[in-house]
Tab-separated table of C-alpha atoms and ligand atoms in Angstrom:
chain	number	residue	atom	x	y	z
A	1	UNK	CA	7.568	38.492	-26.862
A	2	UNK	CA	8.607	34.951	-25.658
A	3	UNK	CA	5.514	32.914	-27.149
A	4	UNK	CA	1.787	32.599	-28.054
A	5	UNK	CA	-0.040	31.672	-25.446
A	6	UNK	CA	-3.470	31.460	-22.829
A	7	UNK	CA	-3.903	33.284	-20.191
A	8	UNK	CA	-6.622	32.184	-17.745
A	9	UNK	CA	-7.867	33.644	-14.666
A	10	UNK	CA	-10.175	31.837	-11.706
A	11	UNK	CA	-11.724	33.722	-9.207
A	12	UNK	CA	-11.532	32.778	-5.685
A	13	UNK	CA	-12.632	30.539	-4.715
A	14	UNK	CA	-12.832	28.524	-7.799
A	15	UNK	CA	-9.726	27.633	-8.351
A	16	UNK	CA	-7.811	24.439	-6.735
A	17	UNK	CA	-5.997	26.078	-4.295
A	18	UNK	CA	-9.094	28.186	-3.901
A	19	UNK	CA	-7.015	31.389	-4.000
A	20	UNK	CA	-7.289	33.602	-6.805
A	21	UNK	CA	-4.793	31.866	-9.527
A	22	UNK	CA	-3.636	32.678	-12.862
A	23	UNK	CA	-2.961	29.720	-15.034
A	24	UNK	CA	-0.463	30.801	-18.344
A	25	UNK	CA	-0.626	27.965	-20.981
A	26	UNK	CA	2.231	28.082	-23.481
A	27	UNK	CA	3.219	25.434	-26.155
A	28	UNK	CA	5.290	23.610	-23.731
A	29	UNK	CA	9.223	22.665	-24.391
A	30	UNK	CA	11.898	23.375	-21.486
A	31	UNK	CA	13.568	26.291	-23.653
A	32	UNK	CA	10.133	28.210	-23.755
A	33	UNK	CA	8.835	27.548	-20.642
A	34	UNK	CA	12.092	28.319	-18.675
A	35	UNK	CA	12.221	31.718	-20.609
A	36	UNK	CA	8.665	32.326	-19.710
A	37	UNK	CA	9.151	31.249	-16.173
A	38	UNK	CA	12.356	33.795	-15.785
A	39	UNK	CA	9.699	36.114	-17.359
A	40	UNK	CA	7.451	35.681	-14.644
A	41	UNK	CA	10.063	35.812	-11.195
A	42	UNK	CA	12.027	38.130	-12.774
A	43	UNK	CA	8.347	39.614	-12.195
A	44	UNK	CA	8.074	38.938	-8.849
A	45	UNK	CA	6.689	35.454	-8.219
A	46	UNK	CA	8.165	32.728	-6.587
A	47	UNK	CA	9.107	29.418	-7.658
A	48	UNK	CA	6.270	26.945	-5.886
A	49	UNK	CA	7.838	24.371	-3.289
A	50	UNK	CA	6.819	21.005	-4.395
A	51	UNK	CA	2.874	20.183	-3.083
A	52	UNK	CA	2.854	23.653	-2.562
A	53	UNK	CA	0.264	24.421	-4.450
A	54	UNK	CA	-1.945	21.059	-2.687
A	55	UNK	CA	-0.756	22.470	0.852
A	56	UNK	CA	-2.561	25.331	0.326
A	57	UNK	CA	-5.945	24.099	-0.532
A	58	UNK	CA	-5.532	21.752	2.575
A	59	UNK	CA	-5.204	24.987	4.134
A	60	UNK	CA	-8.014	26.742	2.511
A	61	UNK	CA	-10.151	23.774	3.379
A	62	UNK	CA	-10.703	22.328	-0.211
A	63	UNK	CA	-9.292	19.697	0.399
A	64	UNK	CA	-9.109	17.227	4.128
A	65	UNK	CA	-5.122	15.973	4.437
A	66	UNK	CA	-6.603	11.789	3.533
A	67	UNK	CA	-7.671	13.436	0.029
A	68	UNK	CA	-4.673	15.738	-0.431
A	69	UNK	CA	-2.539	12.823	-0.059
A	70	UNK	CA	-4.400	10.969	-2.811
A	71	UNK	CA	-3.286	13.256	-4.717
A	72	UNK	CA	0.142	12.384	-4.580
A	73	UNK	CA	-0.823	8.468	-4.388
A	74	UNK	CA	-2.598	9.270	-8.079
A	75	UNK	CA	-0.182	10.933	-9.810
A	76	UNK	CA	2.239	8.016	-8.416
A	77	UNK	CA	0.510	5.648	-8.849
A	78	UNK	CA	1.799	2.358	-10.500
A	79	UNK	CA	-1.515	0.794	-11.387
A	80	UNK	CA	-4.676	1.431	-12.616
A	81	UNK	CA	-6.362	-0.187	-9.765
A	82	UNK	CA	-3.868	2.614	-7.352
A	83	UNK	CA	-5.049	4.834	-9.428
A	84	UNK	CA	-8.706	4.297	-9.405
A	85	UNK	CA	-8.742	3.355	-5.764
A	86	UNK	CA	-6.655	6.551	-4.595
A	87	UNK	CA	-9.415	9.257	-6.597
A	88	UNK	CA	-12.205	7.450	-4.673
A	89	UNK	CA	-10.173	8.695	-1.945
A	90	UNK	CA	-9.827	11.929	-3.369
A	91	UNK	CA	-12.918	12.437	-3.879
A	92	UNK	CA	-13.737	11.709	-0.043
A	93	UNK	CA	-14.443	7.869	0.433
A	94	UNK	CA	-11.794	7.508	2.824
A	95	UNK	CA	-12.297	10.373	4.485
A	96	UNK	CA	-15.733	9.752	4.584
A	97	UNK	CA	-15.195	6.478	6.295
A	98	UNK	CA	-12.848	7.900	9.131
A	99	UNK	CA	-15.274	10.665	9.700
A	100	UNK	CA	-18.068	8.243	10.810
A	101	UNK	CA	-15.443	7.037	13.093
A	102	UNK	CA	-15.143	9.892	14.717
A	103	UNK	CA	-19.058	10.960	14.845
A	104	UNK	CA	-19.391	7.596	16.808
A	105	UNK	CA	-16.965	8.417	18.898
A	106	UNK	CA	-18.392	12.070	19.725
A	107	UNK	CA	-21.537	11.314	19.987
A	108	UNK	CA	-20.768	8.810	22.918
A	109	UNK	CA	-18.322	11.658	24.237
A	110	UNK	CA	-21.215	13.910	24.979
A	111	UNK	CA	-23.299	11.200	26.486
A	112	UNK	CA	-20.454	10.859	28.511
A	113	UNK	CA	-20.144	13.690	29.591
A	114	UNK	CA	-23.778	15.065	30.177
A	115	UNK	CA	-23.327	11.808	31.943
A	116	UNK	CA	-20.334	12.416	34.189
A	117	UNK	CA	-22.631	15.533	35.887
A	118	UNK	CA	-25.851	13.218	36.750
A	119	UNK	CA	-23.614	11.511	38.686
A	120	UNK	CA	-26.499	8.517	40.199
A	121	UNK	CA	-26.715	5.510	39.903
A	122	UNK	CA	-29.657	4.250	38.093
A	123	UNK	CA	-28.006	6.874	35.272
A	124	UNK	CA	-24.731	5.027	35.244
A	125	UNK	CA	-26.464	1.676	34.948
A	126	UNK	CA	-28.515	2.494	32.106
A	127	UNK	CA	-25.702	4.372	30.326
A	128	UNK	CA	-23.193	1.647	31.041
A	129	UNK	CA	-25.426	-0.702	28.353
A	130	UNK	CA	-25.805	1.779	25.934
A	131	UNK	CA	-22.316	2.609	25.681
A	132	UNK	CA	-20.923	-0.926	25.712
A	133	UNK	CA	-23.384	-1.254	22.317
A	134	UNK	CA	-22.326	1.362	21.001
A	135	UNK	CA	-18.658	1.037	21.616
A	136	UNK	CA	-19.076	-2.309	20.345
A	137	UNK	CA	-20.389	-1.078	17.344
A	138	UNK	CA	-17.647	1.909	16.846
A	139	UNK	CA	-15.296	-1.697	17.261
A	140	UNK	CA	-16.473	-3.660	14.518
A	141	UNK	CA	-16.650	-0.176	12.393
A	142	UNK	CA	-13.513	0.071	13.191
A	143	UNK	CA	-11.812	-3.350	12.377
A	144	UNK	CA	-13.743	-3.039	9.415
A	145	UNK	CA	-12.190	0.313	7.927
A	146	UNK	CA	-8.867	-1.162	9.366
A	147	UNK	CA	-9.018	-4.054	7.041
A	148	UNK	CA	-9.621	-2.520	4.095
A	149	UNK	CA	-6.714	-0.638	4.455
A	150	UNK	CA	-4.426	-2.891	5.165
A	151	UNK	CA	-5.463	-4.548	2.498
A	152	UNK	CA	-5.405	-1.468	0.423
A	153	UNK	CA	-1.967	-0.732	1.266
A	154	UNK	CA	-0.682	-3.410	-1.182
A	155	UNK	CA	-2.106	-1.412	-4.015
A	156	UNK	CA	-0.062	1.816	-2.308
A	157	UNK	CA	3.243	-0.210	-2.005
A	158	UNK	CA	2.765	-3.075	-4.864
A	159	UNK	CA	3.607	-6.794	-3.623
A	160	UNK	CA	7.507	-7.788	-4.029
A	161	UNK	CA	7.583	-11.075	-5.517
A	162	UNK	CA	10.850	-13.258	-5.378
A	163	UNK	CA	11.561	-16.045	-7.711
A	164	UNK	CA	13.564	-18.636	-6.622
A	165	UNK	CA	14.910	-22.575	-6.828
A	166	UNK	CA	17.295	-24.385	-7.481
A	167	UNK	CA	18.922	-24.063	-11.178
A	168	UNK	CA	17.887	-23.668	-14.993
A	169	UNK	CA	14.051	-25.434	-13.355
A	170	UNK	CA	12.352	-22.294	-15.417
A	171	UNK	CA	12.859	-19.094	-13.321
A	172	UNK	CA	13.060	-16.709	-15.802
A	173	UNK	CA	11.131	-18.177	-18.695
A	174	UNK	CA	8.314	-18.253	-15.907
A	175	UNK	CA	9.496	-13.787	-15.083
A	176	UNK	CA	9.438	-13.989	-19.068
A	177	UNK	CA	5.792	-15.525	-19.395
A	178	UNK	CA	4.139	-13.367	-16.979
A	179	UNK	CA	5.788	-9.941	-18.103
A	180	UNK	CA	5.080	-11.533	-21.436
A	181	UNK	CA	8.441	-10.135	-23.063
A	182	UNK	CA	12.001	-12.121	-23.355
A	183	UNK	CA	13.437	-9.884	-20.164
A	184	UNK	CA	15.500	-12.597	-18.677
A	185	UNK	CA	18.311	-14.529	-20.411
A	186	UNK	CA	17.065	-18.355	-20.704
A	187	UNK	CA	19.548	-20.870	-21.968
A	188	UNK	CA	20.136	-25.060	-20.943
A	189	UNK	CA	22.484	-23.896	-19.311
A	190	UNK	CA	22.016	-24.836	-15.140
A	191	UNK	CA	22.984	-20.936	-13.321
A	192	UNK	CA	22.128	-18.399	-16.079
A	193	UNK	CA	20.825	-15.657	-14.407
A	194	UNK	CA	23.176	-14.198	-11.787
A	195	UNK	CA	21.758	-10.557	-11.496
A	196	UNK	CA	18.541	-10.024	-9.684
A	197	UNK	CA	16.280	-8.970	-12.409
A	198	UNK	CA	13.483	-6.659	-11.317
A	199	UNK	CA	10.065	-5.960	-13.887
A	200	UNK	CA	6.073	-4.419	-12.970
A	201	UNK	CA	3.381	-6.158	-13.601
A	202	UNK	CA	-0.246	-5.718	-12.711
A	203	UNK	CA	-2.030	-8.316	-11.637
A	204	UNK	CA	-6.106	-7.829	-11.885
A	205	UNK	CA	-5.120	-3.776	-10.802
A	206	UNK	CA	-2.612	-4.124	-8.216
A	207	UNK	CA	1.601	-3.366	-8.751
A	208	UNK	CA	3.440	-6.660	-8.471
A	209	UNK	CA	7.193	-6.781	-8.578
A	210	UNK	CA	8.838	-9.816	-10.253
A	211	UNK	CA	12.511	-10.125	-8.878
A	212	UNK	CA	14.520	-12.924	-10.870
A	213	UNK	CA	17.152	-14.588	-9.256
A	214	UNK	CA	19.949	-16.755	-9.220
A	215	UNK	CA	19.269	-20.373	-9.712
A	216	UNK	CA	20.139	-22.149	-5.378
A	217	UNK	CA	23.110	-24.009	-5.060
A	218	UNK	CA	26.896	-24.327	-4.236
A	219	UNK	CA	29.116	-23.170	-6.059
A	220	UNK	CA	32.750	-22.805	-7.084
A	221	UNK	CA	32.132	-20.363	-9.633
A	222	UNK	CA	32.502	-17.069	-8.157
A	223	UNK	CA	30.450	-14.763	-10.681
A	224	UNK	CA	27.693	-17.465	-9.570
A	225	UNK	CA	28.632	-17.508	-5.547
A	226	UNK	CA	28.082	-13.536	-6.072
A	227	UNK	CA	24.849	-13.751	-7.589
A	228	UNK	CA	23.116	-16.937	-5.068
A	229	UNK	CA	24.215	-14.196	-2.614
A	230	UNK	CA	22.374	-11.557	-4.058
A	231	UNK	CA	19.610	-14.012	-4.345
A	232	UNK	CA	19.474	-14.718	-0.794
A	233	UNK	CA	19.296	-10.990	0.130
A	234	UNK	CA	15.920	-10.620	-2.340
A	235	UNK	CA	14.394	-13.448	-0.512
A	236	UNK	CA	15.224	-12.081	2.768
A	237	UNK	CA	12.916	-8.268	1.398
A	238	UNK	CA	10.303	-10.530	-0.556
A	239	UNK	CA	6.643	-10.574	0.799
A	240	UNK	CA	5.714	-13.216	-1.353
A	241	UNK	CA	8.359	-16.114	-2.366
A	242	UNK	CA	7.311	-18.438	-5.703
A	243	UNK	CA	9.473	-21.574	-5.817
A	244	UNK	CA	9.926	-23.203	-8.896
A	245	UNK	CA	10.567	-26.619	-9.142
A	246	UNK	CA	10.563	-29.212	-12.213
A	247	UNK	CA	7.437	-31.350	-12.207
A	248	UNK	CA	8.520	-34.802	-13.589
A	249	UNK	CA	11.611	-34.454	-10.800
A	250	UNK	CA	9.647	-33.423	-7.843
A	251	UNK	CA	10.232	-32.126	-4.523
A	252	UNK	CA	13.271	-33.858	-3.644
A	253	UNK	CA	15.867	-33.929	-0.760
A	254	UNK	CA	17.277	-30.668	-2.412
A	255	UNK	CA	14.064	-28.821	-2.829
A	256	UNK	CA	13.320	-29.805	0.891
A	257	UNK	CA	16.246	-28.792	2.708
A	258	UNK	CA	16.022	-25.030	0.144
A	259	UNK	CA	12.514	-24.905	1.340
A	260	UNK	CA	13.628	-25.606	4.871
A	261	UNK	CA	15.721	-22.507	4.778
A	262	UNK	CA	13.137	-20.368	3.568
A	263	UNK	CA	12.610	-17.580	5.906
A	264	UNK	CA	9.462	-18.301	8.185
A	265	UNK	CA	6.423	-16.028	7.687
A	266	UNK	CA	6.933	-15.284	4.177
A	267	UNK	CA	4.505	-16.589	2.165
A	268	UNK	CA	5.475	-19.107	0.030
A	269	UNK	CA	3.754	-20.662	-3.231
A	270	UNK	CA	4.780	-23.704	-4.979
A	271	UNK	CA	5.041	-24.023	-8.195
A	272	UNK	CA	5.974	-26.996	-10.290
A	273	UNK	CA	6.585	-25.950	-13.719
A	274	UNK	CA	7.938	-27.984	-17.019
A	275	UNK	CA	4.492	-30.048	-16.542
A	276	UNK	CA	3.877	-29.924	-20.761
A	277	UNK	CA	7.172	-32.438	-19.879
A	278	UNK	CA	5.914	-36.370	-20.078
A	279	UNK	CA	5.493	-36.243	-15.591
A	280	UNK	CA	7.669	-39.349	-13.917
A	281	UNK	CA	5.809	-38.273	-10.468
A	282	UNK	CA	2.615	-36.778	-9.017
A	283	UNK	CA	3.754	-32.845	-7.655
A	284	UNK	CA	2.230	-32.299	-4.236
A	285	UNK	CA	-1.207	-31.154	-4.272
A	286	UNK	CA	-0.542	-27.891	-2.927
A	287	UNK	CA	1.718	-27.108	-5.408
A	288	UNK	CA	0.347	-25.154	-8.341
A	289	UNK	CA	1.207	-27.039	-11.676
A	290	UNK	CA	2.479	-24.410	-14.436
A	291	UNK	CA	4.186	-24.683	-17.785
A	292	UNK	CA	6.019	-21.915	-18.619
A	293	UNK	CA	6.297	-22.837	-22.711
A	294	UNK	CA	3.234	-23.224	-22.889
A	295	UNK	CA	1.914	-20.727	-20.973
A	296	UNK	CA	-0.429	-23.366	-18.961
A	297	UNK	CA	-1.398	-22.564	-15.698
A	298	UNK	CA	-0.307	-18.795	-15.305
A	299	UNK	CA	-3.746	-17.391	-14.200
A	300	UNK	CA	-3.493	-20.243	-11.603
A	301	UNK	CA	-0.135	-19.070	-10.759
A	302	UNK	CA	-1.595	-14.921	-10.632
A	303	UNK	CA	-3.915	-15.932	-8.629
A	304	UNK	CA	-2.152	-17.838	-6.166
A	305	UNK	CA	0.294	-14.802	-5.575
A	306	UNK	CA	-3.026	-12.167	-4.850
A	307	UNK	CA	-3.759	-14.434	-2.428
A	308	UNK	CA	-0.989	-15.272	-0.331
A	309	UNK	CA	-0.129	-11.463	-0.460
A	310	UNK	CA	-3.341	-11.107	1.742
A	311	UNK	CA	-4.629	-9.613	-1.128
A	312	UNK	CA	-8.982	-11.317	-1.107
A	313	UNK	CA	-10.670	-8.221	-2.092
A	314	UNK	CA	-11.675	-6.548	-5.221
A	315	UNK	CA	-10.228	-3.090	-5.703
A	316	UNK	CA	-13.522	-1.354	-5.315
A	317	UNK	CA	-13.340	-2.122	-2.096
A	318	UNK	CA	-10.410	-1.096	-0.099
A	319	UNK	CA	-8.575	2.100	1.097
A	320	UNK	CA	-5.195	3.254	-1.075
A	321	UNK	CA	-4.219	3.615	2.747
A	322	UNK	CA	-0.511	4.814	3.500
A	323	UNK	CA	1.641	3.249	6.846
A	324	UNK	CA	0.458	6.416	8.682
A	325	UNK	CA	-3.021	5.572	8.165
A	326	UNK	CA	-2.440	2.044	9.581
A	327	UNK	CA	-0.892	3.452	12.275
A	328	UNK	CA	-3.132	5.796	13.449
A	329	UNK	CA	-6.195	3.643	12.862
A	330	UNK	CA	-4.339	0.965	15.181
A	331	UNK	CA	-3.514	3.513	17.938
A	332	UNK	CA	-7.685	4.140	17.381
A	333	UNK	CA	-8.338	1.608	18.073
A	334	UNK	CA	-5.578	0.398	21.103
A	335	UNK	CA	-7.865	3.767	23.085
A	336	UNK	CA	-11.392	1.851	22.510
A	337	UNK	CA	-10.035	-1.340	23.431
A	338	UNK	CA	-9.015	1.048	26.261
A	339	UNK	CA	-12.161	2.778	27.079
A	340	UNK	CA	-14.101	-1.139	26.984
A	341	UNK	CA	-12.323	-2.012	30.031
A	342	UNK	CA	-13.318	1.196	31.755
A	343	UNK	CA	-17.130	1.099	31.760
A	344	UNK	CA	-16.192	1.683	35.707
A	345	UNK	CA	-14.511	4.941	35.394
A	346	UNK	CA	-16.474	7.057	33.143
A	347	UNK	CA	-13.322	9.785	33.302
A	348	UNK	CA	-10.859	7.946	32.142
A	349	UNK	CA	-12.891	6.225	29.046
A	350	UNK	CA	-13.577	9.581	28.131
A	351	UNK	CA	-10.369	10.263	28.072
A	352	UNK	CA	-9.521	7.323	26.166
A	353	UNK	CA	-12.248	8.235	23.236
A	354	UNK	CA	-10.758	11.535	23.507
A	355	UNK	CA	-7.192	9.852	22.360
A	356	UNK	CA	-8.814	7.518	20.193
A	357	UNK	CA	-10.384	10.563	17.988
A	358	UNK	CA	-7.371	12.220	17.980
A	359	UNK	CA	-5.809	9.771	15.811
A	360	UNK	CA	-8.691	8.872	13.840
A	361	UNK	CA	-8.224	13.068	13.493
A	362	UNK	CA	-4.410	12.946	12.276
A	363	UNK	CA	-5.489	11.078	9.197
A	364	UNK	CA	-7.905	13.900	8.085
A	365	UNK	CA	-5.575	16.311	9.615
A	366	UNK	CA	-7.460	17.652	12.391
A	367	UNK	CA	-5.271	17.477	14.824
A	368	UNK	CA	-1.632	17.594	13.028
A	369	UNK	CA	1.820	19.568	13.521
A	370	UNK	CA	3.392	21.363	11.294
A	371	UNK	CA	6.519	19.213	11.072
A	372	UNK	CA	3.765	16.497	9.565
A	373	UNK	CA	2.212	18.672	7.068
A	374	UNK	CA	5.948	19.603	5.920
A	375	UNK	CA	7.464	15.594	5.501
A	376	UNK	CA	3.803	15.133	3.271
A	377	UNK	CA	3.528	18.336	1.077
A	378	UNK	CA	7.620	17.884	0.338
A	379	UNK	CA	6.948	14.301	-1.121
A	380	UNK	CA	4.816	15.769	-3.440
A	381	UNK	CA	6.350	16.611	-7.159
A	382	UNK	CA	7.001	20.952	-7.531
A	383	UNK	CA	3.294	22.168	-9.036
A	384	UNK	CA	1.428	19.796	-8.081
B	1	GTP	N1	9.596	-28.232	-21.416
B	1	GTP	C1	10.294	-27.058	-20.378
B	1	GTP	N2	10.717	-26.222	-20.968
B	1	GTP	C2	11.094	-25.371	-20.488
B	1	GTP	C3	9.886	-24.889	-19.764
B	1	GTP	N3	10.535	-23.663	-18.485
B	1	GTP	C4	11.995	-23.480	-18.469
B	1	GTP	N4	12.333	-24.249	-19.439
B	1	GTP	C5	13.543	-24.781	-19.525
B	1	GTP	O1	14.613	-25.048	-19.086
B	1	GTP	C6	15.486	-24.335	-19.283
B	1	GTP	C7	15.967	-23.240	-18.175
B	1	GTP	O2	14.693	-22.831	-18.071
B	1	GTP	P1	15.483	-21.447	-17.494
B	1	GTP	O3	14.218	-20.124	-17.506
B	1	GTP	O4	16.739	-20.345	-17.842
B	1	GTP	O5	15.394	-21.521	-15.668
B	1	GTP	P2	16.149	-20.527	-14.845
B	1	GTP	O6	15.508	-21.265	-13.612
B	1	GTP	O7	15.994	-18.934	-14.474
B	1	GTP	O8	17.753	-21.481	-14.813
B	1	GTP	P3	18.775	-20.319	-13.993
B	1	GTP	O9	18.794	-18.556	-14.324
B	1	GTP	O10	20.074	-21.077	-14.573
B	1	GTP	O11	18.888	-20.280	-12.503
B	1	GTP	C8	15.753	-23.658	-21.214
B	1	GTP	O12	16.345	-24.390	-21.654
B	1	GTP	C9	14.131	-23.607	-21.022
B	1	GTP	O13	13.334	-23.480	-22.099
B	1	GTP	C10	8.566	-25.329	-20.149
B	1	GTP	O14	7.646	-25.090	-18.996
B	1	GTP	N5	8.939	-26.817	-20.194
B	2	MG	MG1	17.475	-17.334	-14.871
């Protein structure tokens, strides 16, 4: 005897995979569980591969591919918003939106194919008008799904926010305030932070990775110089840059030079810190005014970070999309656009619609290669 436990039999199709499944429940603990597993393997079982249960559920038709991916996203979700969004995808909300687009494509394809069998001029003119209206509607619906997916992809990957500015302006103090913990060392000495420090926080359900870095300046000291190099590397990878300066000093020539050197195209939030101190200058109107010491203005800063990252929505309206989904949606859009130019040559029109449908079908797994399936399920944890 190894343990006392419970055996549950799930007859097909009422199991996670849709197949008959036996589940053994024990008291837990790695040694006992290992012994139970070893006994099962001795009796002829083998260990499951990563994601094998979910893969079987997909092959049995219990889940489509977007739902199967949502299982992994639910397990890996880095914020409560991401988890809720993954659960909605698991319940099929994202798949239903893709399915609605496919249904529109199928209908238009059927009408076009039917028309190709009667190549008369009146039919042609009628069909052109109808097809153009339908295609316009489809294009709009596709744009909406794409916008909701692109925004939702932020929930999956999180927003990488890098705090930068000159030394001593209060970057580390801000990180501590935003995380609610004394994570970074704060001193009155300029050049305190050297290593880049990453902390995960959640803003309105969105996962955000805050990176505190060394203050930017020319330094003769080797450790600080290496810190500044690290800071530059972090800045190059940022989704959003938070540029901190002292409200009382304002944006001087040195700050402006640093701002000019930031990578173009990365959104930048300017933060005037230490507003609790008597201000001798009025800071730029576009700056968020905060005090890391008193906490004033931090809600405005949190909101500014989300807006700069392109997050405008509420979490309920987005789809937790993966890069793969976004690429498929872009391909579908390109084919729909190509079809819009082919309303003289209906064979080509129909072909573009077919390709658009195939691209969308990849999202839910109607058309997928074994390679892609292997890649997707290999990223699951074992036993899921
Ligand atoms: N009065 C006031 N002091 C602040 C505020 N924020 C930071 N300080 C002080 O400013 C000094 C520098 O703060 P840090 O957070 O270490 O600044 P930093 O930008 O991380 O500095 P480096 O790591 O050296 O680049 C400390 O003495 C803080 O207590 C603020 O909002 N108000
Ligand atoms: Mg610091």
